[in-house]
Amino acid sequence: YEGAEHYLPRERAVTSLRQAAAGCRGCDLFTDATQTVFGEGADRARLVLVGEMPGDREDREGRPFVGPSGNLLDRALGEAGIDRDTVYVTNAVKHFRFTREGNRRRRLHKKPTRSQITACKPWLLAELDAVRPDVVGLLGATAAQALFDADFRVSAHRGEVLKLPGLDDPPLAVATVHPSAVLRARDSDRERAYAEFVADLRVVAAAL
Ligand code: URA
Ligand code: SF4
């Protein structure tokens, strides 16, 4: 596998990219996943949100952030005053990676490897180039490390307004945690984790 670069179409509008990505074999992840889950949303969205990779629900439905993380994200966006219909939502990696443990019907999310993230990055860069947002919200370490570098620490830089490297006419970038981190927090921590997530999204809203 040589990465996604070879599968990029000549025509770079989002609909053309999505069509081409459906046939991507740039890394090994297409073999076990149901389908490519490409980004979607407003064509000229001023805000692009980048997650890690599709989860179980997203893999079945073929759309990003339609499962539990997406529900939490929708609620948090609303509280931060961001209209989800004006946002383009995507992931650093476009195929679901999972293991089946014990009960083989359940598919457990597995973190993508660095080489899978690198393989898939041309799709993400092409999406950013097509949508040309003013601000990119990075949801979790995978997204932040894909677009900054492998040393990027969300805990050190969350809620800061940064400039995204590696693009012409670079958009602003704000990193925060992944919504699944809020879902996974212990009961006693969850309310605070959610409030901090919403606070970071308010920084995003103010940067728009
Ligand atoms: N988690 C992600 O990172 N992306 C999705 O689309 C769903 C869950
Ligand atoms: Fe292609 Fe990305 Fe899927 Fe790998 S994860 S096959 S690079 S779309």
XYZ file of N, CA and C and ligand atoms in Angstrom:
640
model
N 0.845 -1.208 0.000
C 0.000 0.000 0.000
C 0.869 1.241 0.000
N 0.494 2.185 -0.846
C 1.377 3.340 -1.015
C 0.750 4.657 -0.624
N -0.359 4.634 0.066
C -0.993 5.871 0.474
C -2.055 6.320 -0.512
N -2.820 7.337 -0.105
C -3.997 7.758 -0.871
C -3.658 8.606 -2.095
N -2.459 9.159 -2.132
C -2.091 10.135 -3.170
C -2.500 9.685 -4.579
N -2.227 8.420 -4.859
C -2.438 7.820 -6.166
C -3.929 7.770 -6.557
N -4.820 7.883 -5.560
C -6.267 7.768 -5.816
C -6.952 9.113 -5.953
N -6.217 10.193 -5.725
C -6.825 11.532 -5.815
C -7.225 11.820 -7.260
N -8.442 12.333 -7.473
C -8.886 12.639 -8.833
C -8.305 13.969 -9.309
N -8.353 14.188 -10.609
C -7.878 15.457 -11.145
C -8.792 16.594 -10.688
N -10.093 16.346 -10.781
C -11.085 17.347 -10.372
C -11.193 17.321 -8.836
N -11.011 18.483 -8.188
C -10.845 18.481 -6.734
C -12.013 19.046 -5.925
N -13.208 19.106 -6.525
C -14.377 19.491 -5.733
C -14.699 18.354 -4.759
N -15.385 18.693 -3.653
C -15.637 17.698 -2.612
C -16.379 16.483 -3.163
N -17.362 16.681 -4.038
C -18.131 15.535 -4.555
C -17.231 14.598 -5.368
N -16.292 15.159 -6.121
C -15.361 14.326 -6.892
C -14.411 13.581 -5.963
N -13.956 14.280 -4.925
C -13.067 13.643 -3.954
C -13.778 12.477 -3.275
N -15.026 12.714 -2.876
C -15.787 11.672 -2.175
C -15.943 10.433 -3.054
N -16.267 10.662 -4.324
C -16.437 9.559 -5.265
C -15.154 8.738 -5.414
N -14.046 9.459 -5.547
C -12.762 8.781 -5.729
C -12.349 8.037 -4.459
N -12.618 8.649 -3.305
C -12.204 8.041 -2.031
C -12.937 6.728 -1.772
N -14.117 6.576 -2.357
C -14.876 5.331 -2.189
C -14.073 4.128 -2.691
N -13.157 4.354 -3.640
C -12.351 3.258 -4.172
C -10.922 3.245 -3.680
N -10.654 4.020 -2.610
C -9.269 4.125 -2.142
C -8.768 2.807 -1.538
N -7.555 2.438 -1.935
C -6.860 1.294 -1.335
C -5.462 1.731 -0.933
N -5.410 2.923 -0.372
C -4.121 3.519 -0.037
C -3.463 2.921 1.189
N -4.227 2.217 2.016
C -3.652 1.480 3.142
C -4.495 0.234 3.351
N -4.154 -0.560 4.355
C -4.839 -1.846 4.547
C -6.252 -1.727 5.104
N -6.664 -0.524 5.542
C -7.924 -0.442 6.293
C -9.176 -0.697 5.459
N -9.086 -0.540 4.145
C -10.287 -0.750 3.324
C -10.729 -2.213 3.339
N -9.838 -3.141 3.693
C -10.167 -4.566 3.563
C -11.255 -5.018 4.540
N -11.210 -4.538 5.795
C -12.171 -5.014 6.794
C -13.343 -4.068 7.023
N -13.181 -2.800 6.659
C -14.252 -1.830 6.905
C -15.360 -1.988 5.867
N -16.541 -1.474 6.184
C -17.678 -1.572 5.274
C -17.528 -0.649 4.081
N -17.099 0.585 4.346
C -17.037 1.584 3.288
C -16.172 2.773 3.717
N -15.781 3.577 2.751
C -15.095 4.834 3.049
C -16.107 5.802 3.642
N -15.734 6.446 4.737
C -16.595 7.480 5.319
C -15.933 8.829 5.058
N -16.396 9.509 4.030
C -15.784 10.782 3.658
C -16.426 11.917 4.442
N -15.797 13.084 4.406
C -16.354 14.249 5.080
C -17.628 14.714 4.392
N -18.406 15.516 5.108
C -19.620 16.070 4.503
C -19.988 17.367 5.209
N -20.777 18.161 4.522
C -21.230 19.408 5.119
C -21.301 20.508 4.086
N -21.404 21.722 4.576
C -21.526 22.876 3.698
C -20.300 22.961 2.781
N -20.539 23.183 1.490
C -19.483 23.242 0.480
C -18.407 24.272 0.775
N -18.827 25.438 1.157
C -17.875 26.509 1.458
C -17.903 26.811 2.943
N -17.938 25.773 3.756
C -18.027 25.952 5.201
C -16.868 26.803 5.709
N -17.157 27.720 6.603
C -16.075 28.514 7.201
C -15.372 27.719 8.288
N -16.038 26.675 8.778
C -15.440 25.829 9.810
C -15.404 24.372 9.357
N -14.216 23.756 9.427
C -14.082 22.315 9.228
C -13.700 21.688 10.569
N -14.409 20.640 10.962
C -14.056 19.889 12.166
C -13.465 18.545 11.743
N -12.332 18.200 12.347
C -11.640 16.967 11.990
C -11.604 16.026 13.200
N -12.193 14.836 13.052
C -12.129 13.815 14.092
C -11.006 12.834 13.815
N -11.069 11.666 14.427
C -10.007 10.671 14.269
C -10.298 9.739 13.091
N -11.304 8.932 13.235
C -11.736 8.033 12.160
C -13.164 7.607 12.471
N -13.867 7.069 11.452
C -15.249 6.679 11.694
C -15.334 5.604 12.770
N -16.414 5.592 13.522
C -16.689 4.537 14.484
C -17.618 3.496 13.871
N -18.110 2.610 14.719
C -18.966 1.507 14.269
C -20.190 2.003 13.487
N -20.890 2.970 14.039
C -22.103 3.491 13.383
C -21.784 4.185 12.071
N -20.706 4.975 12.113
C -20.293 5.707 10.911
C -19.922 4.732 9.800
N -19.253 3.655 10.172
C -18.856 2.628 9.200
C -20.075 2.005 8.527
N -21.128 1.775 9.296
C -22.330 1.171 8.725
C -23.120 2.166 7.890
N -23.177 3.423 8.366
C -24.022 4.415 7.686
C -23.290 5.189 6.596
N -21.964 5.178 6.650
C -21.198 5.870 5.619
C -21.139 7.369 5.782
N -21.439 7.854 7.002
C -21.397 9.300 7.259
C -20.668 9.556 8.571
N -19.888 10.669 8.631
C -19.109 10.946 9.840
C -19.970 11.441 11.006
N -19.572 11.085 12.213
C -20.168 11.611 13.446
C -21.686 11.466 13.501
N -22.160 10.263 13.209
C -23.595 9.989 13.358
C -23.878 9.074 14.565
N -22.826 8.658 15.281
C -22.991 7.795 16.453
C -22.971 8.600 17.750
N -22.639 7.934 18.857
C -22.636 8.589 20.182
C -21.732 9.829 20.245
N -20.527 9.753 19.670
C -19.641 10.933 19.679
C -20.275 12.087 18.926
N -20.926 11.760 17.811
C -21.583 12.787 17.010
C -22.729 13.457 17.750
N -23.465 12.666 18.521
C -24.564 13.250 19.297
C -24.035 14.227 20.331
N -22.951 13.828 21.009
C -22.364 14.738 21.990
C -21.806 15.986 21.300
N -21.179 15.772 20.150
C -20.629 16.909 19.398
C -21.743 17.884 19.000
N -22.852 17.364 18.501
C -23.982 18.226 18.109
C -24.454 19.093 19.265
N -24.592 18.452 20.428
C -25.067 19.172 21.609
C -24.062 20.264 22.004
N -22.771 19.913 21.991
C -21.732 20.872 22.398
C -21.642 22.032 21.401
N -21.777 21.727 20.109
C -21.749 22.792 19.100
C -22.895 23.768 19.351
N -24.063 23.227 19.622
C -25.229 24.070 19.921
C -24.956 24.989 21.105
N -24.373 24.433 22.151
C -24.100 25.245 23.347
C -23.041 26.303 23.078
N -22.146 26.017 22.131
C -21.105 26.990 21.797
C -21.596 27.998 20.756
N -22.838 27.847 20.321
C -23.405 28.800 19.368
C -22.953 28.563 17.933
N -22.580 27.323 17.614
C -22.169 26.985 16.254
C -23.263 26.138 15.608
N -23.749 26.567 14.452
C -24.803 25.870 13.729
C -24.186 24.714 12.945
N -24.521 23.484 13.297
C -23.917 22.292 12.671
C -24.101 22.312 11.152
N -25.193 22.928 10.681
C -25.458 22.964 9.234
C -24.468 23.848 8.470
N -23.690 24.632 9.164
C -22.720 25.502 8.494
C -21.302 24.935 8.581
N -21.190 23.721 9.091
C -19.886 23.118 9.355
C -19.636 21.963 8.389
N -18.389 21.767 7.998
C -17.981 20.568 7.258
C -17.256 19.659 8.245
N -17.718 18.422 8.354
C -17.193 17.492 9.349
C -16.479 16.332 8.662
N -15.271 16.014 9.108
C -14.553 14.909 8.498
C -13.656 14.214 9.531
N -12.828 13.297 9.070
C -11.923 12.555 9.943
C -10.532 12.484 9.332
N -9.527 12.304 10.198
C -8.142 12.164 9.721
C -7.986 10.885 8.910
N -8.696 9.839 9.301
C -8.639 8.536 8.620
C -10.061 8.173 8.184
N -10.205 7.699 6.968
C -11.545 7.550 6.379
C -12.137 6.148 6.486
N -11.387 5.178 6.952
C -11.935 3.833 7.163
C -11.870 3.454 8.642
N -12.872 2.735 9.101
C -12.982 2.256 10.484
C -11.945 1.159 10.750
N -11.178 1.302 11.830
C -10.256 0.245 12.261
C -10.785 -0.347 13.561
N -10.855 -1.654 13.622
C -11.472 -2.282 14.802
C -10.880 -3.661 15.061
N -11.135 -4.157 16.275
C -10.851 -5.560 16.588
C -12.146 -6.183 17.069
N -12.229 -7.491 16.917
C -13.341 -8.231 17.505
C -12.769 -9.008 18.663
N -13.282 -8.723 19.857
C -12.775 -9.449 21.026
C -13.910 -10.215 21.672
N -13.574 -11.331 22.263
C -14.561 -12.126 22.993
C -15.796 -12.360 22.150
N -16.838 -11.667 22.496
C -18.058 -11.661 21.727
C -17.772 -11.083 20.346
N -17.717 -11.928 19.333
C -17.207 -11.492 18.041
C -18.158 -10.613 17.259
N -19.351 -10.423 17.771
C -20.281 -9.519 17.093
C -19.935 -8.061 17.360
N -19.300 -7.808 18.492
C -18.978 -6.409 18.812
C -17.659 -6.003 18.197
N -17.660 -4.869 17.545
C -16.425 -4.377 16.933
C -15.892 -3.233 17.787
N -14.687 -3.396 18.293
C -14.102 -2.378 19.168
C -13.144 -1.486 18.381
N -13.359 -0.197 18.497
C -12.508 0.809 17.878
C -11.042 0.568 18.237
N -10.182 0.682 17.253
C -8.747 0.571 17.486
C -8.091 1.812 16.902
N -7.164 2.404 17.641
C -6.513 3.621 17.164
C -5.785 3.382 15.841
N -5.905 4.283 14.878
C -5.134 4.125 13.644
C -3.633 4.295 13.917
N -2.816 3.609 13.127
C -1.367 3.743 13.288
C -0.887 5.020 12.590
N 0.344 5.404 12.914
C 0.925 6.586 12.290
C 0.973 6.416 10.763
N 1.295 5.230 10.297
C 1.420 5.055 8.841
C 0.039 5.082 8.169
N -0.995 4.624 8.857
C -2.354 4.741 8.299
C -2.796 6.208 8.245
N -2.442 6.960 9.285
C -2.782 8.388 9.308
C -2.067 9.117 8.165
N -0.800 8.789 7.980
C -0.022 9.397 6.893
C -0.582 8.991 5.534
N -0.964 7.721 5.403
C -1.514 7.235 4.134
C -2.779 7.988 3.754
N -3.599 8.296 4.743
C -4.906 8.912 4.474
C -4.850 10.436 4.385
N -3.745 11.028 4.794
C -3.661 12.489 4.894
C -3.937 13.240 3.586
N -3.574 12.688 2.412
C -3.886 13.419 1.178
C -5.384 13.740 1.022
N -6.264 12.852 1.508
C -7.710 13.158 1.437
C -8.053 14.357 2.298
N -7.498 14.384 3.495
C -7.787 15.488 4.416
C -7.270 16.813 3.858
N -6.056 16.791 3.330
C -5.497 18.028 2.756
C -6.315 18.472 1.549
N -6.774 17.511 0.738
C -7.582 17.858 -0.429
C -8.938 18.432 -0.011
N -9.501 17.897 1.058
C -10.766 18.455 1.568
C -10.559 19.892 2.030
N -9.483 20.128 2.776
C -9.223 21.478 3.277
C -8.985 22.433 2.107
N -8.325 21.938 1.071
C -8.047 22.743 -0.106
C -9.329 23.055 -0.890
N -10.269 22.125 -0.887
C -11.529 22.331 -1.610
C -12.477 23.237 -0.829
N -12.564 23.023 0.465
C -13.528 23.787 1.282
C -12.971 25.168 1.642
N -11.662 25.239 1.829
C -11.006 26.493 2.211
C -11.667 27.199 3.399
N -11.694 26.530 4.538
C -12.331 27.131 5.720
C -11.462 28.245 6.305
N -12.081 29.072 7.140
C -11.319 30.066 7.901
C -10.704 29.422 9.146
N -11.429 28.468 9.708
C -10.991 27.844 10.957
C -11.139 26.329 10.851
N -10.156 25.613 11.408
C -10.214 24.151 11.486
C -10.213 23.756 12.964
N -11.219 23.021 13.373
C -11.285 22.511 14.745
C -10.775 21.083 14.771
N -9.748 20.828 15.579
C -9.112 19.513 15.628
C -9.599 18.779 16.865
N -10.354 17.700 16.636
C -10.984 16.969 17.735
C -10.103 15.784 18.128
N -9.220 16.018 19.090
C -8.377 14.945 19.608
C -6.989 14.899 19.000
N -6.144 14.061 19.605
C -4.721 14.024 19.267
C -4.475 13.527 17.843
N -5.254 12.567 17.370
C -4.996 12.043 16.026
C -5.135 13.143 14.979
N -6.208 13.904 15.056
C -6.413 14.996 14.100
C -5.321 16.059 14.242
N -5.019 16.421 15.485
C -4.031 17.476 15.720
C -2.648 17.028 15.244
N -2.306 15.770 15.523
C -0.987 15.278 15.121
C -0.898 15.051 13.624
N -2.012 14.729 13.006
C -2.010 14.567 11.546
C -1.658 15.883 10.858
N -2.146 16.993 11.397
C -1.963 18.277 10.701
C -0.847 19.142 11.277
N -0.475 18.937 12.536
C 0.718 19.610 13.072
C 1.870 18.608 12.990
N 2.274 18.018 14.093
C 3.244 16.930 13.994
C 3.028 15.965 15.140
N 3.773 14.877 15.111
C 3.533 13.766 16.032
C 3.787 14.152 17.492
N 4.487 15.268 17.721
C 4.762 15.694 19.100
C 3.671 16.594 19.661
N 2.708 16.956 18.839
C 1.675 17.896 19.289
C 0.917 17.326 20.470
N 0.814 18.098 21.544
C 0.084 17.653 22.731
C -1.180 18.495 22.894
N -2.324 17.855 22.774
C -3.595 18.569 22.929
C -3.688 19.183 24.321
N -3.236 18.451 25.333
C -3.329 18.967 26.713
C -2.566 20.270 26.879
N -1.490 20.454 26.108
C -0.680 21.671 26.227
C -1.235 22.821 25.395
N -1.997 22.516 24.354
C -2.375 23.563 23.392
C -3.871 23.687 23.147
N -4.684 22.937 23.869
C -6.126 23.006 23.608
C -6.647 24.424 23.847
N -7.575 24.832 23.016
C -8.191 26.142 23.189
C -7.337 27.310 22.739
N -6.144 27.046 22.200
C -5.318 28.135 21.657
C -5.665 28.342 20.189
N -5.607 29.597 19.744
C -5.811 29.869 18.319
C -4.457 29.806 17.628
N -4.288 28.796 16.776
C -3.011 28.545 16.097
C -3.198 28.765 14.604
N -2.097 28.686 13.869
C -2.191 28.748 12.415
C -1.799 27.379 11.875
N -2.620 26.846 10.964
C -2.368 25.506 10.452
C -1.205 25.516 9.476
N -0.181 24.673 9.696
C 0.957 24.655 8.767
C 0.638 23.839 7.512
N 1.421 24.024 6.474
C 1.380 23.122 5.335
C 0.288 23.352 4.318
N -0.403 24.495 4.389
C -1.437 24.789 3.403
C -1.211 26.194 2.843
N -1.584 26.382 1.578
C -1.588 27.742 1.036
C -2.672 28.503 1.783
N -2.403 29.782 2.062
C -3.433 30.588 2.691
C -3.968 29.874 3.948
N -3.083 29.630 4.936
C -3.425 28.734 6.049
C -4.589 29.229 6.905
N -5.520 28.334 7.206
C -6.602 28.679 8.122
C -6.107 28.704 9.569
N -6.909 29.273 10.457
C -6.630 29.157 11.881
C -6.987 27.740 12.324
N -6.409 27.332 13.440
C -6.708 25.997 13.962
C -6.859 26.068 15.476
N -7.830 25.361 15.989
C -8.018 25.230 17.429
C -8.145 23.745 17.752
N -7.282 23.264 18.633
C -7.344 21.848 19.024
C -8.127 21.699 20.325
N -8.821 20.590 20.412
C -9.503 20.253 21.668
C -9.520 18.730 21.798
N -10.179 18.241 22.822
C -10.236 16.783 22.999
C -11.228 16.182 22.011
N -11.177 14.871 21.878
C -12.177 14.176 21.077
C -13.450 14.011 21.920
N -14.622 14.158 21.300
C -15.858 13.981 22.087
C -15.934 12.625 22.807
N -15.288 11.588 22.251
C -15.325 10.287 22.930
C -14.588 10.332 24.265
N -13.630 11.249 24.408
C -12.927 11.396 25.691
C -13.889 11.909 26.763
N -14.833 12.761 26.336
C -15.851 13.241 27.286
C -16.779 12.081 27.660
N -17.170 11.292 26.658
C -18.058 10.141 26.915
C -17.395 9.119 27.826
N -16.070 8.957 27.677
C -15.351 7.951 28.451
C -14.953 8.415 29.849
N -15.074 9.716 30.121
C -14.656 10.246 31.421
C -15.466 9.597 32.545
N -14.846 9.458 33.698
C -15.578 8.913 34.851
C -16.726 9.851 35.206
N -17.772 9.284 35.798
C -18.960 10.066 36.146
C -18.598 11.380 36.827
N -17.662 11.300 37.784
C -17.323 12.478 38.580
C -16.599 13.543 37.750
N -16.030 13.152 36.610
C -15.258 14.098 35.782
C -16.014 14.558 34.542
N -17.118 13.889 34.231
C -17.694 14.076 32.907
C -18.240 15.490 32.693
N -18.871 16.023 33.741
C -19.461 17.344 33.596
C -18.391 18.402 33.316
N -17.288 18.299 34.038
C -16.184 19.241 33.838
C -15.562 19.038 32.450
N -15.367 17.776 32.064
C -14.783 17.493 30.746
C -15.663 18.077 29.634
N -16.960 17.941 29.794
C -17.891 18.480 28.793
C -17.820 20.009 28.763
N -17.803 20.633 29.933
C -17.737 22.096 30.004
C -16.459 22.618 29.350
N -15.355 21.906 29.548
C -14.086 22.336 28.945
C -14.109 22.160 27.428
N -14.776 21.108 26.971
C -14.941 20.880 25.534
C -15.760 22.020 24.915
N -16.866 22.373 25.560
C -17.700 23.470 25.062
C -16.907 24.788 25.081
N -16.103 24.993 26.119
C -15.294 26.218 26.208
C -14.331 26.312 25.019
N -13.713 25.194 24.636
C -12.823 25.196 23.470
C -13.609 25.509 22.194
N -14.823 24.954 22.093
C -15.645 25.230 20.904
C -16.080 26.697 20.865
N -16.185 27.315 22.023
C -16.488 28.756 22.047
C -15.308 29.560 21.496
N -14.095 29.088 21.746
C -12.904 29.726 21.153
C -12.988 29.612 19.629
N -13.387 28.430 19.151
C -13.580 28.216 17.710
C -14.603 29.220 17.172
N -15.733 29.324 17.856
C -16.805 30.227 17.411
C -16.310 31.668 17.343
N -15.516 32.059 18.330
C -15.017 33.441 18.379
C -13.992 33.700 17.278
N -13.313 32.658 16.820
C -12.278 32.814 15.783
C -12.899 32.916 14.390
N -14.165 32.554 14.262
C -14.825 32.555 12.947
C -15.124 33.969 12.457
N -15.235 9.425 16.064
C -14.571 10.095 15.126
O -13.433 10.487 15.303
N -15.173 10.330 13.981
C -16.403 9.934 13.713
O -16.882 10.202 12.624
C -17.100 9.235 14.723
C -16.492 8.982 15.887
Fe -7.530 5.029 1.704
Fe -7.655 6.334 3.998
Fe -9.161 4.183 3.626
Fe -6.550 3.917 3.962
S -8.023 4.696 5.474
S -7.802 2.907 2.369
S -5.773 5.739 2.906
S -9.329 6.129 2.507
